[in-house]
Structures are given as C-alpha cells and as structure tokens.
C-alpha cells in the first residue's frame, strides 16, 4: 500500500540509505528534486557565458587554455545534472525549454557582467568557492544520482577555485593598477556571491522540507557563514578587503560576523530584473536556434545507423 511505500521511504531517509531512480518516492520529493537539479543544471550552462566573454581576451596563452578547460567543465557539469534530472522522469528538452522561456530559474550570480580580466579571477575564486561549499554538502544528498554527480563536479570545482585564486594572486602581487582592478572586482562580486546561498533561513520556503528529506544537509545561512569563514583569511592573504564595514571576527562565536545582505537586490535578480538576465537568456535562445542543424544532423545520423544495423 502507499502507506507501506511511504514507511519504507521514511526508513531509508532515516538510515541515510540513498534513494535510487527506480525506488518509490513521494511525488513532492520527486518534483522538488527536478526543480533543484534542473535549476542547478541551468546554472552550470548559463554560467559558461560570463567567463566565455573573456576567452578571446585572456592575457596569456596559458590563462586562455586554463579558462577554456574550465568553461568546458561547466558544460560537462550541466550534462551530468540534466542526466540526473532525467532519472526522475522529466524530459531534458522540457526543462531546458522552461529555462529558455524564463519559467525555470538559474543562479542569480550569472546575471552580473564580467567587465574585465580581474572579474574572471574573482569568479573562479569566489563564485566557484561558494559553489563548492554548497556542493560538498550536496554530495551527501539523499538522492543517489544527484549525490554521485556532485562528487565529480566538486573535484573539478576545486581546480576551478584554485585556478581563480592563482589568477587573483598574480594581480595582488602585480602593479598598483592591477591591485586596484582586483579590489574593484571583489567590491562588485562580494555581495552577489553571498546571495548565491539563497534567502535567509527565515525566508526560505523549501528549506525545512528539503532538510527533512536530507536533500539539503545544511541551511542557506549555515553554508553562507561557512563560506565567509573560509574566505576572509584568503582575502587578507591577498591584501584585499571586502566591501562590508560590519565584517569582523567574533572570537566568542568562532565566526566572522558580516553585514546585512540587500535582499531586495536578490529578489529583483531572481525575478528577472538583474543587470544581465535579458542578455543571458537571449544568448541561450540564440544558441538553441543556431544549433538546430546540429540536432537534426545527429538525429539523421542516428536513424541511418539504426537502419544499417537492422
Ligand atoms: N539564484 C536564483 N534563485 C535562487 C537563489 C539564487 N541564488 N537562491 C534561491 N533561489 C530561489 C530558489 O530556487 C527558490 O525558487 P523556486 O521556488 O521558484 O524554485 C526560491 O528562490 C526560494 O529559495 P529556497 O527556498 O531557499 O530554495 P532552495 O531550498 O532550493 O535553496 C539553493 C536554494 C541553496 C540555491 C538550492 O537550490 C541549491 O543548493 N541548489 C543547488 C546548487 C546550485 O544550484 N548552484 C548553482 C550555482 S553554482 C554553479 O552552478 C557554479
């Protein structure tokens, strides 16, 4: 009976046994995962755009090769995640179309422009650094195919974060002008990066249920705090500062305290009114339309192969 299935599911969650694609699961659990994994996949592929913007203008051949590899990794992350979402019974084309139509979200952070090379280092260091904090926790998510995709993604994200830190270190040790560019990039990205972790716990509609289902293992605020604690010493090692007058070490708590996030900005960006929302969706729609001949060619090739084999 349904009650027995539900009991079996609850027991598995309680015992930290992963839920697999063919297992019975509550419909709301399935839909919540399609929502989160789908948004996550869209974030990976939309996230290629701000960095791809600097591929042709990387300062050296080495930086260009590294950035090219990183942007390709992001495409791969999108593919693992779309595959993980498909194991839940959704169609990849359907969720992709919803993203193109603005009916499914992707991370707010990719709606900010990359104005210069310093931004690329800062994205690797801070954006991928924040993504790792969030994704390491997801390696223990209760849904097996999602958790396993996260393991490989986290390994690659570590490389991304380190290449970013190495790029910003070069600028921090460079000329005064380079140092000023780096500080400016940090000033622009700091708050948007803190917003990546989502609304505060008191204002996060999905958190309680997602934590009960062990999809999320830590709350939005816990992960945001962990990121700040990890990152401030790195900021100091670079000789840079955060644009936050309230940032201070709290000895008793063992954490860095930070100022209030401008939640209205996150809200606006999520609603589609950020600096680059329109441009990002336009770029993805154009790529989808211009790639039609590739999809048609691939299908024609596949059907030819099938008929030859038969
Ligand atoms: N950008 C865009 N939308 C966001 C963001 C954000 N930074 N934070 C929260 N939201 C959305 C949620 O998706 C949700 O919208 P929905 O109900 O329409 O689906 C709404 O705001 C409310 O937020 P929460 O209740 O806190 O939602 P949730 O429990 O899903 O937590 C979080 C949000 C932490 C982003 C979670 O979905 C998650 O861990 N996702 C996987 C990681 C991820 O997507 N990373 C992408 C950026 S990293 C990268 O790709 C390199």
XYZ file of C-alpha atoms and ligand atoms in Angstrom:
361
model
C 0.000 0.000 0.000
C 1.008 3.651 -0.291
C 1.431 3.856 3.481
C 3.886 0.962 3.358
C 5.830 2.528 0.500
C 5.949 5.806 2.418
C 7.168 3.987 5.551
C 9.893 2.227 3.578
C 10.983 5.579 2.081
C 10.995 7.274 5.505
C 13.064 4.408 6.956
C 15.640 4.762 4.195
C 15.912 8.519 4.754
C 16.296 7.951 8.495
C 19.011 5.329 7.912
C 20.886 7.522 5.384
C 20.357 4.924 2.660
C 20.274 6.669 -0.690
C 17.100 6.770 -2.752
C 17.665 5.437 -6.261
C 15.902 6.166 -9.554
C 13.682 3.078 -9.530
C 12.729 3.320 -5.845
C 9.303 4.527 -4.814
C 9.412 8.157 -3.664
C 6.756 10.704 -2.707
C 5.688 12.790 -5.692
C 6.606 16.011 -3.869
C 10.165 14.690 -3.273
C 10.466 13.897 -6.991
C 9.154 17.309 -8.058
C 11.355 19.156 -5.578
C 14.426 17.346 -6.906
C 13.517 18.062 -10.541
C 13.191 21.729 -9.539
C 16.524 21.904 -7.703
C 18.594 19.693 -10.025
C 17.071 21.390 -13.076
C 17.915 24.864 -11.754
C 21.367 23.629 -10.873
C 21.913 22.263 -14.416
C 20.706 25.538 -15.948
C 23.116 27.447 -13.690
C 26.038 25.434 -14.995
C 25.269 26.130 -18.636
C 24.253 29.785 -18.207
C 27.370 30.167 -16.041
C 29.526 29.490 -19.086
C 28.532 32.844 -20.598
C 30.184 35.427 -18.310
C 33.526 33.617 -18.477
C 33.343 32.731 -22.154
C 33.139 36.511 -22.630
C 36.877 36.676 -21.801
C 38.166 33.598 -23.668
C 39.319 35.647 -26.642
C 40.915 38.264 -24.404
C 42.757 36.163 -21.817
C 46.097 37.860 -21.083
C 48.333 34.864 -21.934
C 48.074 31.571 -23.837
C 48.317 29.681 -20.525
C 45.423 31.633 -18.982
C 43.399 31.071 -22.119
C 43.986 27.293 -22.107
C 43.041 27.067 -18.417
C 39.890 29.164 -18.880
C 38.851 27.145 -21.928
C 39.155 23.932 -19.904
C 37.157 25.424 -17.051
C 34.318 26.637 -19.278
C 34.158 23.182 -20.909
C 33.986 21.601 -17.452
C 30.898 23.716 -16.719
C 29.203 22.343 -19.843
C 30.029 18.841 -18.584
C 28.522 19.652 -15.172
C 25.339 20.734 -16.931
C 25.231 17.405 -18.773
C 25.689 15.275 -15.621
C 22.961 17.275 -13.908
C 20.488 17.092 -16.803
C 21.087 13.323 -16.810
C 20.486 13.156 -13.053
C 17.234 15.123 -13.513
C 16.126 12.747 -16.289
C 16.387 9.774 -13.919
C 13.417 11.369 -12.117
C 11.266 11.084 -15.220
C 11.388 14.633 -16.607
C 12.433 15.344 -20.163
C 15.636 17.308 -20.684
C 14.096 19.240 -23.548
C 11.105 20.224 -21.420
C 13.134 21.650 -18.543
C 15.591 23.316 -20.916
C 12.700 24.987 -22.746
C 11.308 26.179 -19.400
C 14.647 27.847 -18.686
C 14.654 29.480 -22.143
C 11.098 30.710 -21.514
C 12.097 32.190 -18.147
C 9.861 29.693 -16.309
C 12.706 27.910 -14.525
C 15.443 29.666 -12.607
C 19.228 29.597 -12.699
C 21.642 31.089 -10.179
C 21.384 34.837 -9.623
C 25.167 35.235 -9.780
C 25.311 34.758 -13.545
C 23.250 37.890 -14.124
C 26.194 40.152 -13.305
C 28.538 41.360 -16.048
C 32.245 40.488 -16.371
C 33.822 43.857 -17.086
C 37.498 42.965 -17.097
C 40.043 40.188 -16.549
C 40.050 40.633 -12.766
C 36.401 39.539 -12.779
C 37.419 36.184 -14.257
C 39.878 35.500 -11.432
C 37.306 36.603 -8.873
C 34.633 34.335 -10.369
C 36.960 31.322 -10.130
C 37.970 32.174 -6.593
C 34.703 33.438 -5.054
C 31.874 32.087 -7.237
C 33.349 28.622 -7.623
C 34.479 28.779 -3.978
C 30.863 29.406 -2.937
C 29.635 26.691 -5.311
C 31.986 24.175 -3.650
C 30.729 24.974 -0.152
C 27.169 24.369 -1.365
C 28.020 21.310 -3.463
C 30.224 19.448 -0.983
C 27.119 19.299 1.217
C 25.104 18.004 -1.746
C 27.494 15.033 -2.165
C 25.530 13.605 0.772
C 22.093 14.435 -0.640
C 19.615 11.580 -0.188
C 19.014 11.096 -3.927
C 21.817 8.828 -5.195
C 22.177 10.020 -8.813
C 22.394 13.679 -7.670
C 24.870 12.949 -4.876
C 27.142 10.915 -7.166
C 27.133 13.608 -9.880
C 28.227 16.067 -7.178
C 31.360 14.082 -6.296
C 32.946 14.527 -9.719
C 31.670 18.096 -10.011
C 33.287 19.026 -6.688
C 36.671 17.688 -7.793
C 36.523 19.862 -10.882
C 35.235 22.864 -8.930
C 38.284 22.592 -6.656
C 40.519 23.010 -9.683
C 38.403 25.986 -10.782
C 38.655 27.628 -7.398
C 42.427 27.178 -7.277
C 42.972 28.487 -10.795
C 40.901 31.526 -9.782
C 42.921 32.089 -6.640
C 46.166 31.720 -8.581
C 44.946 34.320 -11.101
C 43.956 36.811 -8.381
C 47.246 36.185 -6.546
C 49.118 37.262 -9.674
C 47.118 40.502 -9.713
C 47.508 41.062 -5.970
C 51.292 40.810 -6.444
C 51.205 42.985 -9.552
C 51.197 46.717 -10.253
C 49.097 49.227 -8.324
C 46.716 49.331 -11.251
C 46.256 45.550 -11.173
C 45.673 45.653 -7.418
C 43.044 48.345 -7.891
C 41.301 46.299 -10.601
C 41.222 43.287 -8.288
C 39.812 45.287 -5.394
C 37.137 46.722 -7.691
C 36.145 43.231 -8.905
C 35.912 41.996 -5.301
C 33.786 45.012 -4.394
C 31.322 44.238 -7.180
C 31.134 40.455 -6.656
C 31.275 40.116 -2.851
C 27.598 40.684 -2.047
C 26.198 38.877 -5.101
C 28.346 35.852 -4.121
C 26.859 35.849 -0.606
C 23.413 35.907 -2.260
C 24.186 32.687 -4.157
C 23.351 30.727 -0.992
C 19.721 31.837 -1.281
C 17.375 33.736 1.024
C 17.910 33.710 4.775
C 16.620 30.646 6.625
C 13.618 32.564 7.924
C 12.621 33.369 4.343
C 13.443 30.123 2.506
C 10.228 28.277 1.610
C 11.852 24.972 0.559
C 14.467 24.565 3.292
C 12.535 22.809 6.056
C 11.159 20.082 3.791
C 14.418 19.695 1.846
C 16.330 19.290 5.115
C 13.805 16.761 6.422
C 14.296 14.788 3.191
C 18.084 15.186 3.564
C 18.392 16.750 0.127
C 19.874 19.776 1.897
C 22.197 18.876 4.761
C 22.832 22.448 5.913
C 20.690 25.548 5.763
C 21.333 28.502 3.428
C 22.639 30.636 6.320
C 24.912 27.894 7.669
C 26.586 27.457 4.279
C 26.868 31.228 3.766
C 28.605 31.516 7.156
C 30.977 28.671 6.301
C 31.897 30.405 3.046
C 32.617 33.705 4.804
C 34.733 31.919 7.430
C 36.730 30.142 4.710
C 37.193 33.206 2.551
C 38.121 36.118 4.827
C 41.615 34.699 5.580
C 42.162 34.310 1.810
C 41.079 37.908 1.301
C 43.555 39.022 3.955
C 46.375 36.951 2.455
C 45.820 38.842 -0.808
C 45.973 42.191 0.996
C 42.413 42.947 -0.169
C 39.240 43.913 1.697
C 35.522 43.138 1.498
C 33.038 45.998 0.897
C 31.446 45.420 4.300
C 32.122 47.734 7.258
C 30.499 45.199 9.616
C 32.803 42.314 8.735
C 34.610 41.357 11.956
C 35.959 38.285 13.733
C 33.781 37.209 16.649
C 36.166 35.419 18.984
C 33.466 34.004 21.230
C 31.432 32.564 18.357
C 34.464 31.481 16.328
C 32.932 33.069 13.209
C 33.244 36.200 11.115
C 30.218 38.464 11.562
C 29.033 40.240 8.422
C 26.586 42.966 7.472
C 23.008 42.684 6.275
C 22.512 41.465 2.712
C 20.391 43.640 0.429
C 17.618 41.090 -0.040
C 15.722 43.354 -2.409
C 18.602 43.017 -4.874
C 18.469 39.195 -4.746
C 14.718 39.351 -5.156
C 14.992 41.615 -8.208
C 17.615 39.415 -9.879
C 15.592 36.247 -9.213
C 12.530 37.970 -10.705
C 14.459 38.514 -13.938
C 15.368 42.146 -13.392
C 19.117 41.845 -12.830
C 21.751 43.555 -14.971
C 22.213 40.704 -17.456
C 19.097 38.490 -17.182
C 17.833 39.554 -20.581
C 21.222 39.232 -22.278
C 21.861 35.754 -20.815
C 18.519 34.346 -21.947
C 18.902 35.940 -25.372
C 22.312 34.273 -25.748
C 20.931 30.853 -24.771
C 17.916 31.210 -27.089
C 20.161 32.192 -29.977
C 22.499 29.243 -29.298
C 19.495 26.883 -29.195
C 18.137 28.181 -32.527
C 21.518 28.249 -34.228
C 22.238 24.690 -33.024
C 19.102 23.260 -34.685
C 21.101 21.922 -37.643
C 23.432 20.024 -35.283
C 20.487 18.319 -33.562
C 18.890 17.479 -36.919
C 22.192 16.106 -38.220
C 22.728 13.996 -35.107
C 19.205 12.546 -35.349
C 19.594 11.799 -39.069
C 22.926 10.097 -38.382
C 21.446 8.043 -35.527
C 18.488 6.867 -37.633
C 20.816 5.964 -40.536
C 22.956 3.901 -38.177
C 19.872 2.147 -36.796
C 18.562 1.282 -40.256
C 22.007 -0.005 -41.371
C 22.215 -2.211 -38.287
C 18.706 -3.624 -38.914
N 19.591 32.406 -7.518
C 18.410 32.144 -8.115
N 17.365 31.623 -7.439
C 17.535 31.365 -6.129
C 18.732 31.610 -5.452
C 19.802 32.154 -6.205
N 20.981 32.438 -5.663
N 18.596 31.241 -4.161
C 17.339 30.801 -4.022
N 16.694 30.886 -5.205
C 15.303 30.546 -5.460
C 15.031 29.082 -5.240
O 15.388 28.342 -6.384
C 13.557 29.089 -4.955
O 12.820 29.297 -6.151
P 11.631 28.314 -6.683
O 10.728 28.068 -5.528
O 10.973 29.048 -7.804
O 12.286 27.076 -7.162
C 13.399 30.350 -4.142
O 14.481 31.188 -4.507
C 13.376 30.137 -2.646
O 14.652 29.679 -2.151
P 14.849 28.419 -1.181
O 13.554 28.038 -0.546
O 15.988 28.705 -0.271
O 15.219 27.307 -2.278
P 16.163 26.028 -2.158
O 15.809 25.210 -0.981
O 16.139 25.375 -3.492
O 17.649 26.611 -1.888
C 19.699 26.731 -3.161
C 18.326 27.372 -2.857
C 20.566 26.784 -1.924
C 20.343 27.522 -4.314
C 19.479 25.251 -3.571
O 18.515 25.147 -4.607
C 20.716 24.538 -4.024
O 21.548 24.147 -3.227
N 20.845 24.298 -5.355
C 21.920 23.558 -5.928
C 23.142 24.387 -6.125
C 23.036 25.351 -7.265
O 22.035 25.472 -7.952
N 24.106 26.040 -7.563
C 24.101 26.940 -8.695
C 25.156 27.955 -8.577
S 26.754 27.288 -8.522
C 27.220 26.911 -10.080
O 26.465 26.490 -10.865
C 28.632 27.111 -10.482
